Amino acid sequence: MLDMKLNRRGFMMTTASIAALPMLGAAPTNGFAASPKRGGLLRIGQLGGATSDTLDPATFAAGPVACAMYGGVYNSLVEIDADNNVVPELAESFEPSADAKTWVFKLRKGITFSDGKPFSAQDVIATFNYHKGDDSKSGGKELLSEIETIRADGTDTLLFQLKGGNADFPFVLADYHFSIMQAQEDGKVDWRSAIGTGGYILESFEPGIRIRLKRRDGYWKTDRAWFDEVELLTINDPVARQNALMSGEVDAIDRIDPKTAHMMQRAPNITLEEVVGLQHYTMPMFCDVKPFSDINVRLALKYAVDREEMVEKLLRGHGSVGNDHPIGAASRFYANGLPQRSYDPDKARFHLKKANAEGLSIELSAAEAAFTGAVDAAVLFQQSAAKAGIQVSVKREPDDGYWSNVWLTKPFCFSYWGGRVTEDWMFTQVYARGAKWNESHWNNDRFNSLLIEARSELDVAKRREMYTEMQVLCSEDGGSIIPMFANFLDARNDKVAHGKLASNLFFDGWKIVERWWPA
Amino acid sequence: MERLSVIIAKRLALGILTLFVISLIIFSATEMLPGDIAQTVLGQSATPDTVAAFRRELGLDQSAPTRYLNWLTGVAHGDLGMSLANRRPVSELIASRVGNTIFLSAYAAAIAVPLSLILGILSALYRNTTFDRSVNVAALAAISFPEFFVAYILVFFLAQTGYFPSMANVDANTAFGEKLYKTFLPALTLTLVVTAHMMRMTRASIINLLALPYIEMARLKGMSPLRVIVYHAVPNALAPIITVIALNLGWLIAGVVVVEVVFVYPGLGQLMVDSVSKRDLPVAQAVALLFAAAYVLLNLLADVLGMITNPGLSHPK
């Protein structure tokens, strides 16, 4: 599972070749998958369900609802395949204009919603307007801010007019918020109906307890949605989740605690599914606040982190060290040859001296809400920084309200990113000037101009060059320490099987419901 | 002695006042917690304008006293309102879970109450023997471990070996017998946690009485020790025992969230925790009121039973 294909086909080639293939994707690339078959029941035990869950895609987050709805009941315009390529789903093909500012999406014909009504461009427009509108409370609203207009050309052609060119625009449309819902007569969507074009019908939904799905007849994908029924149970306690899998009450569970992962490997009929993804943990420092405004202070702190120790002690080896930029080894334009920054108290002291900040004393805000183990990471950092003459006081923050009261508010804290499939997406959301989630208040002119230039560039070689330079800038000048990338850890028993696992999200890119099959 | 019905009426009126005060406390406590529902639901992906839109939709832009009064008016008319998080009626959310909670606590009580009474009486009878000491040590050991630890131990020995399921996965269609089987481990965990308290109270209040002259008299009449305890000591010891049982029953209804989480049992505790952590006030309020009402009623019941069963009170001198 760990062998990632790093050299992927060029983007434009993908678009062209995918359109020619009959809905690829499920073709098993490695030997562990026998040919898929239909039938049976898939039982999933998952973290993240709560009694307050809703079916509203605007509020989707990691958990059973998103897994069931995004991955089973609904389809999107496009999806991310196991090699991190964007491939058409409800779209048949997509093509940019020469400046990548206008994107034309041709929609598949003859697709129906589970209530029998035909799918058309109006449904797509209604869905995006729901997330884009002034009254939107959608977590995906920010992603759509680059869209100027969306309009239909007939029933099966859509035109997205962007404010600026973006060669990676289709990737954004695969985001889980943008599950395509059905347009009502008034041109709006009603998420309460839970009617989608996907392979499953929502049979029952008890928030925070279970979700039951049933396969629908006449699903347009013939090589997906293998199980007759799917049950997604909320099991928030990590030990209970593992017990449920080991005693055979569920077939698959997500987010194994790295501390107990070795126990899963010991059980004979259980497979630990480890995927190298783009999920990483960050320690943003406000670049416009003293002492972090001095690049030498930032560098000193970057050298004062013992990354190897964190990967070993917090992730138990289920991850890799970060290099202070958010692009992971699984990314298309990952800069392979960059020197890895490692723990070096002497260099840290050198930079401190240069900044005239010897005997630096700073406060680091931490809470488990940022990621499991964040408080431990803070203490490890305190120890390693002390050896470099930096005094870190760890401030334990409450989990409740962490994302509204600490993150983006305190000058030095912890954060995490599930990772974004494209470099542009990651950089634009978190590292660009003025981005709402620019957690380090970083503002580098060269970086910002490269970002815009690379976004509309369609030449792959040129883009690679630009993204490499941006990774260097981020690592050298950026305001975030990125100590580690964490692998996705799921587990399954031998009653279920799958093809090559996607690495954009856990549980096969949250598509476990339609991609896995009974063994 | 005041008439029983008057006492009950007075206590019920006081109970309603208690509930009102509790609702005020819950409301202000939740208001004081950092963040509101819009921020907690959107989490890391929140932006100022999506949070504002969320608040407008839910009417959270109104002032706190206005929201409280609106809620109170609704409750006075029997309307518990809608959940802020998923726009479902609160009564519907609670209805599906209250049955589960009552089932589990009744199940645990049905094992724990007779068990602790019998063990208490027996250890009073054989006080200071090896039997007495081992029962006490065992019960105290069980209560001293945190519930989740007891639960994991039971899962390790009874679920991983395949005798019982590790998950109490029940729904409305589960048959009664199957339900008893599936929820055996959580019920057993709760039993282990509450037994010591009730058992030791039974033992202590009986032993307390054994030194009294009327017990001496009974013994001098030549009654067997068991008969002395069951017929003469227990009736006089019932009031404190009943109070302790009521307290434990209250806990079984309101305090079992840890057990619910470990065994993935859909009860009220999880609903309460979720709604507080998501700042879903109407749900948190309603569940808190339910828990408080359970305590008030159980305590009232204990007092009434204590009075009825006390021979001294029913035969005034």
Short mmCIF file of N, CA and C in Angstrom, two decimals, chain A residues 206-326:
data_model
loop_
_atom_site.label_atom_id
_atom_site.label_comp_id
_atom_site.label_asym_id
_atom_site.label_seq_id
_atom_site.Cartn_x
_atom_site.Cartn_y
_atom_site.Cartn_z
N GLU A 206 -30.10 7.76 11.98
CA GLU A 206 -30.25 8.12 13.38
C GLU A 206 -28.97 8.83 13.77
N PRO A 207 -29.01 10.16 13.90
CA PRO A 207 -27.78 10.93 14.12
C PRO A 207 -26.99 10.40 15.32
N GLY A 208 -25.72 10.20 15.10
CA GLY A 208 -24.86 9.77 16.20
C GLY A 208 -24.99 8.30 16.51
N ILE A 209 -25.85 7.55 15.82
CA ILE A 209 -26.00 6.12 16.08
C ILE A 209 -25.66 5.33 14.82
N ARG A 210 -26.54 5.37 13.85
CA ARG A 210 -26.27 4.60 12.64
C ARG A 210 -26.95 5.20 11.42
N ILE A 211 -26.39 4.82 10.29
CA ILE A 211 -26.97 5.20 9.00
C ILE A 211 -27.10 3.91 8.20
N ARG A 212 -28.25 3.68 7.59
CA ARG A 212 -28.41 2.47 6.76
C ARG A 212 -28.62 2.89 5.31
N LEU A 213 -27.91 2.22 4.42
CA LEU A 213 -28.03 2.50 3.00
C LEU A 213 -28.44 1.23 2.29
N LYS A 214 -29.19 1.40 1.19
CA LYS A 214 -29.60 0.26 0.40
C LYS A 214 -29.24 0.53 -1.05
N ARG A 215 -28.73 -0.48 -1.72
CA ARG A 215 -28.35 -0.30 -3.11
C ARG A 215 -29.59 0.01 -3.94
N ARG A 216 -29.46 0.95 -4.88
CA ARG A 216 -30.62 1.25 -5.74
C ARG A 216 -30.49 0.49 -7.05
N ASP A 217 -31.62 0.30 -7.70
CA ASP A 217 -31.58 -0.36 -9.01
C ASP A 217 -31.17 0.66 -10.07
N GLY A 218 -30.51 0.17 -11.08
CA GLY A 218 -30.22 1.02 -12.24
C GLY A 218 -29.21 2.11 -11.97
N TYR A 219 -28.22 1.85 -11.10
CA TYR A 219 -27.17 2.84 -10.89
C TYR A 219 -26.36 2.92 -12.17
N TRP A 220 -25.99 4.13 -12.56
CA TRP A 220 -25.34 4.31 -13.87
C TRP A 220 -23.92 3.78 -13.93
N LYS A 221 -23.24 3.65 -12.77
CA LYS A 221 -21.91 3.04 -12.81
C LYS A 221 -22.11 1.53 -12.63
N THR A 222 -21.58 0.76 -13.55
CA THR A 222 -21.80 -0.68 -13.43
C THR A 222 -20.70 -1.35 -12.61
N ASP A 223 -19.59 -0.64 -12.40
CA ASP A 223 -18.47 -1.28 -11.70
C ASP A 223 -18.26 -0.67 -10.31
N ARG A 224 -19.33 -0.21 -9.72
CA ARG A 224 -19.26 0.36 -8.38
C ARG A 224 -20.49 -0.08 -7.59
N ALA A 225 -20.49 0.25 -6.29
CA ALA A 225 -21.64 -0.05 -5.42
C ALA A 225 -21.92 -1.54 -5.39
N TRP A 226 -21.02 -2.30 -4.82
CA TRP A 226 -21.10 -3.76 -4.85
C TRP A 226 -22.00 -4.33 -3.76
N PHE A 227 -21.99 -3.73 -2.59
CA PHE A 227 -22.76 -4.28 -1.48
C PHE A 227 -24.25 -3.98 -1.66
N ASP A 228 -25.11 -4.94 -1.24
CA ASP A 228 -26.54 -4.70 -1.27
C ASP A 228 -26.93 -3.67 -0.23
N GLU A 229 -26.29 -3.80 0.94
CA GLU A 229 -26.64 -2.89 2.03
C GLU A 229 -25.37 -2.42 2.72
N VAL A 230 -25.45 -1.24 3.27
CA VAL A 230 -24.31 -0.71 4.02
C VAL A 230 -24.83 -0.11 5.33
N GLU A 231 -24.13 -0.41 6.41
CA GLU A 231 -24.51 0.16 7.70
C GLU A 231 -23.30 0.90 8.26
N LEU A 232 -23.48 2.18 8.59
CA LEU A 232 -22.38 2.96 9.15
C LEU A 232 -22.69 3.29 10.60
N LEU A 233 -21.89 2.73 11.50
CA LEU A 233 -22.14 2.93 12.93
C LEU A 233 -21.16 3.97 13.48
N THR A 234 -21.67 4.83 14.34
CA THR A 234 -20.79 5.77 15.02
C THR A 234 -20.17 5.07 16.22
N ILE A 235 -18.84 4.94 16.21
CA ILE A 235 -18.14 4.39 17.38
C ILE A 235 -17.01 5.36 17.68
N ASN A 236 -17.25 6.29 18.59
CA ASN A 236 -16.27 7.36 18.80
C ASN A 236 -15.09 6.95 19.66
N ASP A 237 -15.27 5.94 20.51
CA ASP A 237 -14.18 5.52 21.38
C ASP A 237 -13.21 4.63 20.59
N PRO A 238 -11.92 5.02 20.54
CA PRO A 238 -10.98 4.25 19.71
C PRO A 238 -10.85 2.79 20.13
N VAL A 239 -10.92 2.52 21.42
CA VAL A 239 -10.81 1.14 21.88
C VAL A 239 -12.05 0.34 21.50
N ALA A 240 -13.21 0.97 21.66
CA ALA A 240 -14.45 0.30 21.29
C ALA A 240 -14.47 -0.01 19.80
N ARG A 241 -13.90 0.91 19.01
CA ARG A 241 -13.86 0.71 17.56
C ARG A 241 -13.01 -0.51 17.23
N GLN A 242 -11.85 -0.58 17.87
CA GLN A 242 -10.97 -1.72 17.61
C GLN A 242 -11.60 -3.03 18.09
N ASN A 243 -12.25 -2.99 19.26
CA ASN A 243 -12.93 -4.17 19.76
C ASN A 243 -14.00 -4.66 18.80
N ALA A 244 -14.76 -3.69 18.27
CA ALA A 244 -15.85 -4.05 17.37
C ALA A 244 -15.31 -4.78 16.14
N LEU A 245 -14.18 -4.32 15.63
CA LEU A 245 -13.59 -4.98 14.46
C LEU A 245 -13.05 -6.35 14.83
N MET A 246 -12.36 -6.42 15.97
CA MET A 246 -11.71 -7.68 16.34
C MET A 246 -12.73 -8.75 16.73
N SER A 247 -13.88 -8.33 17.28
CA SER A 247 -14.88 -9.33 17.63
C SER A 247 -15.88 -9.53 16.49
N GLY A 248 -15.59 -8.96 15.33
CA GLY A 248 -16.38 -9.26 14.13
C GLY A 248 -17.71 -8.54 14.04
N GLU A 249 -17.91 -7.48 14.83
CA GLU A 249 -19.20 -6.79 14.76
C GLU A 249 -19.25 -5.76 13.65
N VAL A 250 -18.09 -5.31 13.19
CA VAL A 250 -18.04 -4.46 12.00
C VAL A 250 -16.93 -5.00 11.09
N ASP A 251 -16.96 -4.55 9.82
CA ASP A 251 -15.99 -5.06 8.84
C ASP A 251 -14.83 -4.11 8.61
N ALA A 252 -15.06 -2.83 8.88
CA ALA A 252 -13.99 -1.87 8.64
C ALA A 252 -14.10 -0.73 9.64
N ILE A 253 -12.97 -0.22 10.09
CA ILE A 253 -12.97 0.93 10.98
C ILE A 253 -11.94 1.94 10.51
N ASP A 254 -12.13 3.20 10.90
CA ASP A 254 -11.20 4.23 10.47
C ASP A 254 -10.36 4.69 11.65
N ARG A 255 -9.36 5.48 11.34
CA ARG A 255 -8.49 6.17 12.27
C ARG A 255 -8.07 5.34 13.49
N ILE A 256 -7.20 4.39 13.20
CA ILE A 256 -6.62 3.57 14.25
C ILE A 256 -5.64 4.44 15.04
N ASP A 257 -5.64 4.29 16.34
CA ASP A 257 -4.69 5.00 17.17
C ASP A 257 -3.30 4.40 16.92
N PRO A 258 -2.33 5.25 16.49
CA PRO A 258 -0.99 4.71 16.19
C PRO A 258 -0.42 3.90 17.36
N LYS A 259 -0.83 4.26 18.58
CA LYS A 259 -0.29 3.57 19.76
C LYS A 259 -0.71 2.10 19.80
N THR A 260 -1.85 1.77 19.24
CA THR A 260 -2.33 0.39 19.33
C THR A 260 -2.37 -0.30 17.97
N ALA A 261 -1.82 0.38 16.95
CA ALA A 261 -1.90 -0.19 15.60
C ALA A 261 -1.23 -1.57 15.53
N HIS A 262 -0.15 -1.74 16.30
CA HIS A 262 0.56 -3.03 16.22
C HIS A 262 -0.32 -4.18 16.70
N MET A 263 -1.29 -3.88 17.58
CA MET A 263 -2.16 -4.95 18.07
C MET A 263 -3.11 -5.44 16.98
N MET A 264 -3.47 -4.51 16.08
CA MET A 264 -4.33 -4.91 14.97
C MET A 264 -3.58 -5.84 14.04
N GLN A 265 -2.30 -5.53 13.85
CA GLN A 265 -1.51 -6.33 12.92
C GLN A 265 -1.35 -7.76 13.42
N ARG A 266 -1.46 -7.93 14.74
CA ARG A 266 -1.29 -9.26 15.32
C ARG A 266 -2.49 -10.17 15.03
N ALA A 267 -3.68 -9.59 14.94
CA ALA A 267 -4.88 -10.40 14.73
C ALA A 267 -4.84 -11.00 13.33
N PRO A 268 -5.13 -12.30 13.20
CA PRO A 268 -4.92 -13.00 11.94
C PRO A 268 -5.82 -12.56 10.79
N ASN A 269 -7.09 -12.26 11.05
CA ASN A 269 -8.00 -11.98 9.94
C ASN A 269 -8.17 -10.48 9.70
N ILE A 270 -7.27 -9.69 10.30
CA ILE A 270 -7.43 -8.24 10.19
C ILE A 270 -6.26 -7.61 9.47
N THR A 271 -6.56 -6.71 8.57
CA THR A 271 -5.52 -6.03 7.80
C THR A 271 -5.51 -4.56 8.18
N LEU A 272 -4.33 -4.08 8.49
CA LEU A 272 -4.17 -2.65 8.75
C LEU A 272 -3.95 -1.98 7.40
N GLU A 273 -4.78 -0.97 7.08
CA GLU A 273 -4.65 -0.29 5.80
C GLU A 273 -3.92 1.02 6.02
N GLU A 274 -2.66 1.06 5.66
CA GLU A 274 -1.88 2.28 5.86
C GLU A 274 -1.66 2.97 4.54
N VAL A 275 -2.05 4.22 4.46
CA VAL A 275 -1.92 4.97 3.21
C VAL A 275 -1.15 6.25 3.47
N VAL A 276 -0.16 6.50 2.64
CA VAL A 276 0.58 7.76 2.74
C VAL A 276 -0.26 8.84 2.08
N GLY A 277 -0.76 9.75 2.91
CA GLY A 277 -1.62 10.79 2.37
C GLY A 277 -0.95 12.14 2.49
N LEU A 278 -1.78 13.17 2.48
CA LEU A 278 -1.23 14.53 2.53
C LEU A 278 -1.53 15.20 3.87
N GLN A 279 -2.10 14.43 4.80
CA GLN A 279 -2.47 14.98 6.09
C GLN A 279 -1.22 15.39 6.88
N HIS A 280 -1.20 16.65 7.35
CA HIS A 280 -0.02 17.08 8.09
C HIS A 280 -0.39 18.01 9.24
N TYR A 281 0.50 18.07 10.20
CA TYR A 281 0.29 18.89 11.39
C TYR A 281 1.17 20.12 11.29
N THR A 282 0.63 21.26 11.66
CA THR A 282 1.41 22.49 11.53
C THR A 282 1.48 23.26 12.85
N MET A 283 2.51 24.09 12.96
CA MET A 283 2.66 25.00 14.10
C MET A 283 2.84 26.41 13.54
N PRO A 284 1.71 27.10 13.24
CA PRO A 284 1.81 28.41 12.62
C PRO A 284 2.27 29.50 13.60
N MET A 285 3.17 30.37 13.11
CA MET A 285 3.62 31.53 13.89
C MET A 285 3.19 32.77 13.12
N PHE A 286 2.63 33.76 13.79
CA PHE A 286 2.21 34.99 13.11
C PHE A 286 3.44 35.77 12.65
N CYS A 287 3.58 35.90 11.32
CA CYS A 287 4.76 36.57 10.79
C CYS A 287 4.72 38.08 10.96
N ASP A 288 3.57 38.59 11.41
CA ASP A 288 3.50 40.05 11.60
C ASP A 288 3.49 40.41 13.08
N VAL A 289 3.89 39.47 13.91
CA VAL A 289 3.88 39.72 15.35
C VAL A 289 5.28 39.39 15.88
N LYS A 290 5.81 40.25 16.75
CA LYS A 290 7.12 39.98 17.34
C LYS A 290 7.00 38.80 18.30
N PRO A 291 7.99 37.94 18.45
CA PRO A 291 9.28 37.96 17.76
C PRO A 291 9.28 37.23 16.42
N PHE A 292 8.10 36.66 16.03
CA PHE A 292 8.08 35.81 14.83
C PHE A 292 8.27 36.60 13.54
N SER A 293 8.15 37.94 13.61
CA SER A 293 8.32 38.75 12.40
C SER A 293 9.77 38.69 11.91
N ASP A 294 10.69 38.27 12.77
CA ASP A 294 12.08 38.14 12.37
C ASP A 294 12.32 36.74 11.79
N ILE A 295 12.77 36.71 10.53
CA ILE A 295 12.93 35.40 9.87
C ILE A 295 13.92 34.53 10.62
N ASN A 296 14.91 35.14 11.29
CA ASN A 296 15.88 34.32 12.01
C ASN A 296 15.27 33.64 13.23
N VAL A 297 14.30 34.28 13.84
CA VAL A 297 13.58 33.63 14.96
C VAL A 297 12.80 32.43 14.43
N ARG A 298 12.15 32.64 13.27
CA ARG A 298 11.38 31.54 12.68
C ARG A 298 12.30 30.36 12.35
N LEU A 299 13.45 30.69 11.77
CA LEU A 299 14.39 29.62 11.41
C LEU A 299 14.92 28.92 12.67
N ALA A 300 15.21 29.69 13.70
CA ALA A 300 15.70 29.10 14.95
C ALA A 300 14.69 28.10 15.48
N LEU A 301 13.41 28.48 15.45
CA LEU A 301 12.37 27.59 15.96
C LEU A 301 12.24 26.35 15.07
N LYS A 302 12.42 26.55 13.75
CA LYS A 302 12.33 25.41 12.84
C LYS A 302 13.45 24.40 13.11
N TYR A 303 14.63 24.93 13.46
CA TYR A 303 15.74 24.02 13.76
C TYR A 303 15.61 23.41 15.16
N ALA A 304 14.74 23.98 15.99
CA ALA A 304 14.64 23.52 17.38
C ALA A 304 13.60 22.41 17.54
N VAL A 305 12.98 21.99 16.42
CA VAL A 305 11.98 20.91 16.49
C VAL A 305 12.66 19.59 16.17
N ASP A 306 12.48 18.61 17.03
CA ASP A 306 13.01 17.29 16.73
C ASP A 306 11.94 16.48 16.01
N ARG A 307 11.98 16.57 14.67
CA ARG A 307 10.94 15.94 13.85
C ARG A 307 10.95 14.42 13.97
N GLU A 308 12.18 13.88 13.89
CA GLU A 308 12.30 12.41 13.96
C GLU A 308 11.66 11.87 15.24
N GLU A 309 11.93 12.58 16.33
CA GLU A 309 11.40 12.13 17.62
C GLU A 309 9.88 12.18 17.62
N MET A 310 9.32 13.23 17.03
CA MET A 310 7.85 13.35 17.00
C MET A 310 7.24 12.21 16.18
N VAL A 311 7.82 11.93 15.02
CA VAL A 311 7.28 10.85 14.19
C VAL A 311 7.37 9.53 14.94
N GLU A 312 8.48 9.35 15.65
CA GLU A 312 8.68 8.08 16.34
C GLU A 312 7.77 7.96 17.55
N LYS A 313 7.65 9.05 18.34
CA LYS A 313 6.92 8.94 19.60
C LYS A 313 5.42 9.19 19.46
N LEU A 314 5.05 10.11 18.58
CA LEU A 314 3.63 10.45 18.48
C LEU A 314 2.93 9.60 17.42
N LEU A 315 3.59 9.39 16.30
CA LEU A 315 2.97 8.62 15.22
C LEU A 315 3.42 7.16 15.23
N ARG A 316 4.33 6.84 16.11
CA ARG A 316 4.89 5.47 16.17
C ARG A 316 5.33 5.00 14.79
N GLY A 317 5.94 5.91 14.08
CA GLY A 317 6.46 5.54 12.76
C GLY A 317 5.43 5.55 11.65
N HIS A 318 4.14 5.77 11.96
CA HIS A 318 3.11 5.77 10.92
C HIS A 318 3.00 7.17 10.31
N GLY A 319 4.10 7.64 9.74
CA GLY A 319 4.10 8.96 9.15
C GLY A 319 5.50 9.29 8.71
N SER A 320 5.72 10.55 8.34
CA SER A 320 7.06 10.94 7.90
C SER A 320 7.34 12.36 8.35
N VAL A 321 8.62 12.75 8.35
CA VAL A 321 8.96 14.09 8.81
C VAL A 321 8.57 15.12 7.77
N GLY A 322 8.19 16.29 8.23
CA GLY A 322 7.82 17.38 7.35
C GLY A 322 9.01 18.31 7.14
N ASN A 323 8.91 19.12 6.09
CA ASN A 323 10.03 19.99 5.76
C ASN A 323 9.58 21.44 5.74
N ASP A 324 8.59 21.76 6.59
CA ASP A 324 8.09 23.13 6.73
C ASP A 324 7.43 23.69 5.47
N HIS A 325 7.01 22.81 4.57
CA HIS A 325 6.09 23.23 3.52
C HIS A 325 5.01 22.15 3.43
N PRO A 326 3.80 22.53 2.97
CA PRO A 326 2.65 21.63 3.12
C PRO A 326 2.50 20.60 2.00
#
